[in-house]
CSV table of C-alpha atoms in Angstrom, one decimal:
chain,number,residue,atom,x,y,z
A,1,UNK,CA,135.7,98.3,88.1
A,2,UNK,CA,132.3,98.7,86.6
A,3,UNK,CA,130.4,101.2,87.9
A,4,UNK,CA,126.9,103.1,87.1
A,5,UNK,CA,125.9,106.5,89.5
A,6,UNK,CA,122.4,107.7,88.7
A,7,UNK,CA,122.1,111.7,89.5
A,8,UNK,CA,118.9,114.1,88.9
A,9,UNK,CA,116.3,113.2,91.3
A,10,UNK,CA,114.2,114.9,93.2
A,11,UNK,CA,110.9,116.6,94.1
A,12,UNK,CA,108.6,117.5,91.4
A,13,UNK,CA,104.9,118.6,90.8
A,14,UNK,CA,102.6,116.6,89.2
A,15,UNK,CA,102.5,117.4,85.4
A,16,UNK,CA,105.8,118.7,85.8
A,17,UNK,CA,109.3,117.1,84.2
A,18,UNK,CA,112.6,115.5,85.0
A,19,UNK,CA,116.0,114.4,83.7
A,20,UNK,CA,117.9,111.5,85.2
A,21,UNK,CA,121.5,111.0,84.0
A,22,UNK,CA,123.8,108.2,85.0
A,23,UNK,CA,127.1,108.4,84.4
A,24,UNK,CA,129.0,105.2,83.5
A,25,UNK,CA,132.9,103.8,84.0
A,26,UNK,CA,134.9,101.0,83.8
A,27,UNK,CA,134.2,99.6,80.3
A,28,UNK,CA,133.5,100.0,77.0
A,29,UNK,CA,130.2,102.3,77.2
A,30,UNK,CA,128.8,102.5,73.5
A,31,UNK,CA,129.0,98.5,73.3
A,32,UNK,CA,126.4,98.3,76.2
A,33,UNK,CA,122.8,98.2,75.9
A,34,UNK,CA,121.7,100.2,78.7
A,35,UNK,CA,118.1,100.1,81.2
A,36,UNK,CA,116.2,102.1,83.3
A,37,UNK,CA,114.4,100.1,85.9
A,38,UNK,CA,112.0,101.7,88.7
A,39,UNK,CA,110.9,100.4,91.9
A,40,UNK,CA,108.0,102.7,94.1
A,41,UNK,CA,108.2,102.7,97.6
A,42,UNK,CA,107.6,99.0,99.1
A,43,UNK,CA,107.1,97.4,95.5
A,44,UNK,CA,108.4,95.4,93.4
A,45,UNK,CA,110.6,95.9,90.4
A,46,UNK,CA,109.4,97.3,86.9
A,47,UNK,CA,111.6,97.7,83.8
A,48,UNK,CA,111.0,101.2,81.9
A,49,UNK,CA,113.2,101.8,78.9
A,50,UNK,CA,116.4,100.1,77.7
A,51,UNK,CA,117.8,101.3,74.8
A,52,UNK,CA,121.0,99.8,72.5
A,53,UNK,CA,124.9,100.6,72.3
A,54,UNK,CA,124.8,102.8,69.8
A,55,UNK,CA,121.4,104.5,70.7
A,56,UNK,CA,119.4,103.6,67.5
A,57,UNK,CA,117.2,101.7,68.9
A,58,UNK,CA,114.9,102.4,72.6
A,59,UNK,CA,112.0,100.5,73.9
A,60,UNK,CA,109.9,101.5,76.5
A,61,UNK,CA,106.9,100.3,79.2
A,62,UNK,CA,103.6,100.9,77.9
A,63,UNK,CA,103.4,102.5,81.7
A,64,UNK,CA,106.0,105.6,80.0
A,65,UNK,CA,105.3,105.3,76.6
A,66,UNK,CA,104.8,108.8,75.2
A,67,UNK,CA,106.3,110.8,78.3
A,68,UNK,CA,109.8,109.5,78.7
A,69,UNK,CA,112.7,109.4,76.6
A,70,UNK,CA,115.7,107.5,76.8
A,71,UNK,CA,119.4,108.8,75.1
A,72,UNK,CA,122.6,108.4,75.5
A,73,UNK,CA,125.9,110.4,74.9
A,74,UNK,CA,128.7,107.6,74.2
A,75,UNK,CA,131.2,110.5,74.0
A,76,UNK,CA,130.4,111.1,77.9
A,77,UNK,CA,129.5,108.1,78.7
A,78,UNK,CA,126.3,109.1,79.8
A,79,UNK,CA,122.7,107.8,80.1
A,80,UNK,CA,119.5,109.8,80.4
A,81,UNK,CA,116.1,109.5,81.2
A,82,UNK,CA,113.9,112.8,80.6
A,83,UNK,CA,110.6,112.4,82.2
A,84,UNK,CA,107.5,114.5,81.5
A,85,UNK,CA,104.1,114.8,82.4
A,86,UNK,CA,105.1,113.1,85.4
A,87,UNK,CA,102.4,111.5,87.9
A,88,UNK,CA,102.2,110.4,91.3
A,89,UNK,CA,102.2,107.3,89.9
A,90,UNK,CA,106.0,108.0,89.1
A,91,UNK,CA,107.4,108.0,92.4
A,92,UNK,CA,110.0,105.5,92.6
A,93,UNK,CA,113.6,104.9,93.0
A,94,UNK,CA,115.3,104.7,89.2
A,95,UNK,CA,117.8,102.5,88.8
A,96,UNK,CA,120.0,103.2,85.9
A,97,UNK,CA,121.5,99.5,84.9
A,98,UNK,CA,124.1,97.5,82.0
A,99,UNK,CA,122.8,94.7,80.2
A,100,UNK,CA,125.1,91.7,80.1
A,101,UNK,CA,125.8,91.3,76.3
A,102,UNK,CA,123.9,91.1,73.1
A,103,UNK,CA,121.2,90.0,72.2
A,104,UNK,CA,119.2,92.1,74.9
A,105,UNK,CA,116.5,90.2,74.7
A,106,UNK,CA,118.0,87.3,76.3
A,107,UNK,CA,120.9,89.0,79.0
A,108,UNK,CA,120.4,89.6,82.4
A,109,UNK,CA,120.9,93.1,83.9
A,110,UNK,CA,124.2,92.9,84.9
A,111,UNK,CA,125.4,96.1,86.9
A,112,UNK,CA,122.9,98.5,88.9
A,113,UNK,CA,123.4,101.7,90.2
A,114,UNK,CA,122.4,102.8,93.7
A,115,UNK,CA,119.3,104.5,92.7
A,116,UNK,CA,117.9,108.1,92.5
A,117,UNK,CA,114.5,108.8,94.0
A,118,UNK,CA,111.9,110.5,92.1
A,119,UNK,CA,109.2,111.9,93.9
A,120,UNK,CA,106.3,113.2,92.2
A,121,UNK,CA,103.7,115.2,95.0
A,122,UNK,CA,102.2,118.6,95.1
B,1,UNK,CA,99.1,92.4,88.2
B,2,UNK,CA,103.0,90.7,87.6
B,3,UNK,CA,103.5,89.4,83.9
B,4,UNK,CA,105.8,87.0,86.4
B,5,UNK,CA,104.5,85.1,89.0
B,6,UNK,CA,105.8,84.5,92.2
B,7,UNK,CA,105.2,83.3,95.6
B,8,UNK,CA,104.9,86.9,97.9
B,9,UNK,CA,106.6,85.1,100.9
B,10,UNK,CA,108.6,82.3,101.7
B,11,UNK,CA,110.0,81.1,104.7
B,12,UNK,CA,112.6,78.7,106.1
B,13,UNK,CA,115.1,77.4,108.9
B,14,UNK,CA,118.7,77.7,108.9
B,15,UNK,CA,120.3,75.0,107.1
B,16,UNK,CA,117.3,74.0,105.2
B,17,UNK,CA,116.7,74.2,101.5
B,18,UNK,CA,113.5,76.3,99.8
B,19,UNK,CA,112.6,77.3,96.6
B,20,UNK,CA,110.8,80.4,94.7
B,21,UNK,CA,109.0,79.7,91.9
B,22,UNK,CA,108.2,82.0,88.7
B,23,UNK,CA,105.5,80.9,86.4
B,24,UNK,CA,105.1,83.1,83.2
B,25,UNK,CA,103.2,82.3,79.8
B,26,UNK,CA,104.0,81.2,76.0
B,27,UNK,CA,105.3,84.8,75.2
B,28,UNK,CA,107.8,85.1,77.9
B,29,UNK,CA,109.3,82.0,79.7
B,30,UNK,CA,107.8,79.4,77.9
B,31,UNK,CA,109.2,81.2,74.5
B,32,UNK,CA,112.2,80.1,75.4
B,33,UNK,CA,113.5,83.5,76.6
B,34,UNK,CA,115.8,82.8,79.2
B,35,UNK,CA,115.1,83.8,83.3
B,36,UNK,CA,117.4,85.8,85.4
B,37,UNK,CA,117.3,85.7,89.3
B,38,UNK,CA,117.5,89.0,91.7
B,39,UNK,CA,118.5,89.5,95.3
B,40,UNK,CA,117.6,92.6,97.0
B,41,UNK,CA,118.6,92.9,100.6
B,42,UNK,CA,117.0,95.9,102.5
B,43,UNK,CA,117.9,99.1,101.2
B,44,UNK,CA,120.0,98.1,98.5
B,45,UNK,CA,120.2,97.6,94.6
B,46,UNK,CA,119.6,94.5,93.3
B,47,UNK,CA,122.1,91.9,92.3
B,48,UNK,CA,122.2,89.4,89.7
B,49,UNK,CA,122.3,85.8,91.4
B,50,UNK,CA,121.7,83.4,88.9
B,51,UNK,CA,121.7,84.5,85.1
B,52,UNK,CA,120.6,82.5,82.2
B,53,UNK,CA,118.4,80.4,83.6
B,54,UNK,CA,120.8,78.1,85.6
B,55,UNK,CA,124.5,80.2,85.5
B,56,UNK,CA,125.9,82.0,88.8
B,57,UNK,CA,128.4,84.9,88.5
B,58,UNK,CA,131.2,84.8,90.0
B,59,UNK,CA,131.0,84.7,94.0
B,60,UNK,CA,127.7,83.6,94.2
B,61,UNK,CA,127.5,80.6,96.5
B,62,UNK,CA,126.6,76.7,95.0
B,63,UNK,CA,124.3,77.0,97.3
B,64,UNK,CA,122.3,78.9,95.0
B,65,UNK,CA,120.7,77.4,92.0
B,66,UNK,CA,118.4,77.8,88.8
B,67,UNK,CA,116.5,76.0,87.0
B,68,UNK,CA,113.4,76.3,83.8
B,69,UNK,CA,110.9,74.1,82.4
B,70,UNK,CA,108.0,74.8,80.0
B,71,UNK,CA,106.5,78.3,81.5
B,72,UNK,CA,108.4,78.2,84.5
B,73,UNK,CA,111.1,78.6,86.6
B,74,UNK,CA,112.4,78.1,89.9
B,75,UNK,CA,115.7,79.4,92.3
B,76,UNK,CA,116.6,77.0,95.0
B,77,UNK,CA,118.4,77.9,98.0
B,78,UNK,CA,120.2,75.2,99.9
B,79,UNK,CA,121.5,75.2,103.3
B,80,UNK,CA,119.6,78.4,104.4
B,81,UNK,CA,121.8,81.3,106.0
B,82,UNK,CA,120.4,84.3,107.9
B,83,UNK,CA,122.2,86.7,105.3
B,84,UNK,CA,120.0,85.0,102.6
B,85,UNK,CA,116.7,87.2,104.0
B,86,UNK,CA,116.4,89.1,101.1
B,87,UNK,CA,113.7,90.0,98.3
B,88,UNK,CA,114.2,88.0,94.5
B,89,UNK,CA,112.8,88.6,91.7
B,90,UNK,CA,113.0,86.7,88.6
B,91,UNK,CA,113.4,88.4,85.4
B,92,UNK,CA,112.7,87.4,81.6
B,93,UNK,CA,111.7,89.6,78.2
B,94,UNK,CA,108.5,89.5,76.7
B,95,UNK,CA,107.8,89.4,73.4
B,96,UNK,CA,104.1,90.3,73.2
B,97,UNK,CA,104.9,93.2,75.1
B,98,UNK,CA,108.2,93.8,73.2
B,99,UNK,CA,109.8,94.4,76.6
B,100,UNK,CA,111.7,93.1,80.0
B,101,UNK,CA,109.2,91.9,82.6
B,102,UNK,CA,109.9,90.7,86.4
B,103,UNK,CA,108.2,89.4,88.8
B,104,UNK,CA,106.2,90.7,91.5
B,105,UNK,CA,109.0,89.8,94.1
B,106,UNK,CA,109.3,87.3,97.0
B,107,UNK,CA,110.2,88.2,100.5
B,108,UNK,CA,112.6,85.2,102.1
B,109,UNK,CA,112.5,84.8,105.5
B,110,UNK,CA,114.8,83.0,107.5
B,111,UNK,CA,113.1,81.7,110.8
């Protein structure tokens, strides 16, 4: 069974910083492209980074570009998410999620965690 | 501001059939990129409910049903249940932005 569990969230200052990890099982991790995809309190969906199987390649929101990372540790079959210079702005639920296949550009987001909630306040 | 648009709210009987639409632009939808469909019930993750523009997973209901033309897109429900209320979003990639884009989400309510 394929699952996803996001850990690592939590309260945090504004200007201060964050690592998400999800933890993946039941298939082959390192041929998945992998996503992050936020959702604030009463909103909508937004995408935020995705990145490829074998981690060479990352993409990310213009909304994160420059203060979050994505990685990945096939070995542990583990996704991350560090977050830094984190704003109010941030506060969401992150969903750690699998794409379907290849090409990215054109699969669905198949599998989705349950969420971790980042909240960014002073 | 959605790159995606959707209706915020739409609402029908039991039984009855509605649809959601998602209108998008040349770079997205209308670039032939294809559309995927979300439900969110409350207080849940979303699921995938129709993928590449028309396909259903497994053990999502016929009654349930994608389709894409030009810029846009639409999800048909048919034969409206109460455990349909949900949120959906549609889904596609964006190439001027180089990245995944959804809509802004629309709430179904079943009267």
């Amino acid at each position: 069974e394929v699952q996803v569990l996001e850990s690592g969230g939590g309260l945090v200052q504004p200007g201060g910083s964050l690592r998400l990890s999800c933890a993946a099982s039941g298939f082959a991790f390192s041929s998945y492209a992998m996503t992050w995809v936020r959702q604030a309190p009463g909103k909508g969906l937004e995408w935020v980074s995705a990145i490829v199987g074998g981690g060479g390649n990352t993409y990310y929101a213009d909304s994160v570009k420059g203060r979050f990372t994505i990685s990945r540790d096939n070995s542990k079959n583990t996704l991350y998410l560090q977050m830094i210079s984190l704003r109010a702005e941030d506060t969401a639920i992150y969903y750690c999620a699998r794409f379907r296949g290849q090409p990215m550009t054109t699969r669905c987001i198949d599998y989705w965690g349950q969420g971790t909630l980042v909240t960014v306040s002073s | 501001q959605s790159v995606l648009t959707q209706p915020p709210s739409v609402s029908g009987a039991p039984g009855q059939r509605v649809t959601i639409s998602c209108t998008g632009s040349s770079s997205n939808i209308g670039a032939g990129y294809d559309v995927h469909w979300y439900q969110q019930l409350p207080g849940t993750a979303p699921k995938v409910l129709i993928y590449d523009s028309n396909s259903r997973p497994s053990g999502v209901p016929d009654r349930f049903s994608g389709s894409k033309s030009g810029t846009s897109a639409s999800l048909a429900i048919s034969g409206l249940q109460a455990e349909d209320e949900a949120d959906y979003y549609c889904q596609s990639y964006d190439s001027s932005l180089s990245g995944w884009v959804f809509g802004g989400g629309t709430k179904l309510t079943v009267l």
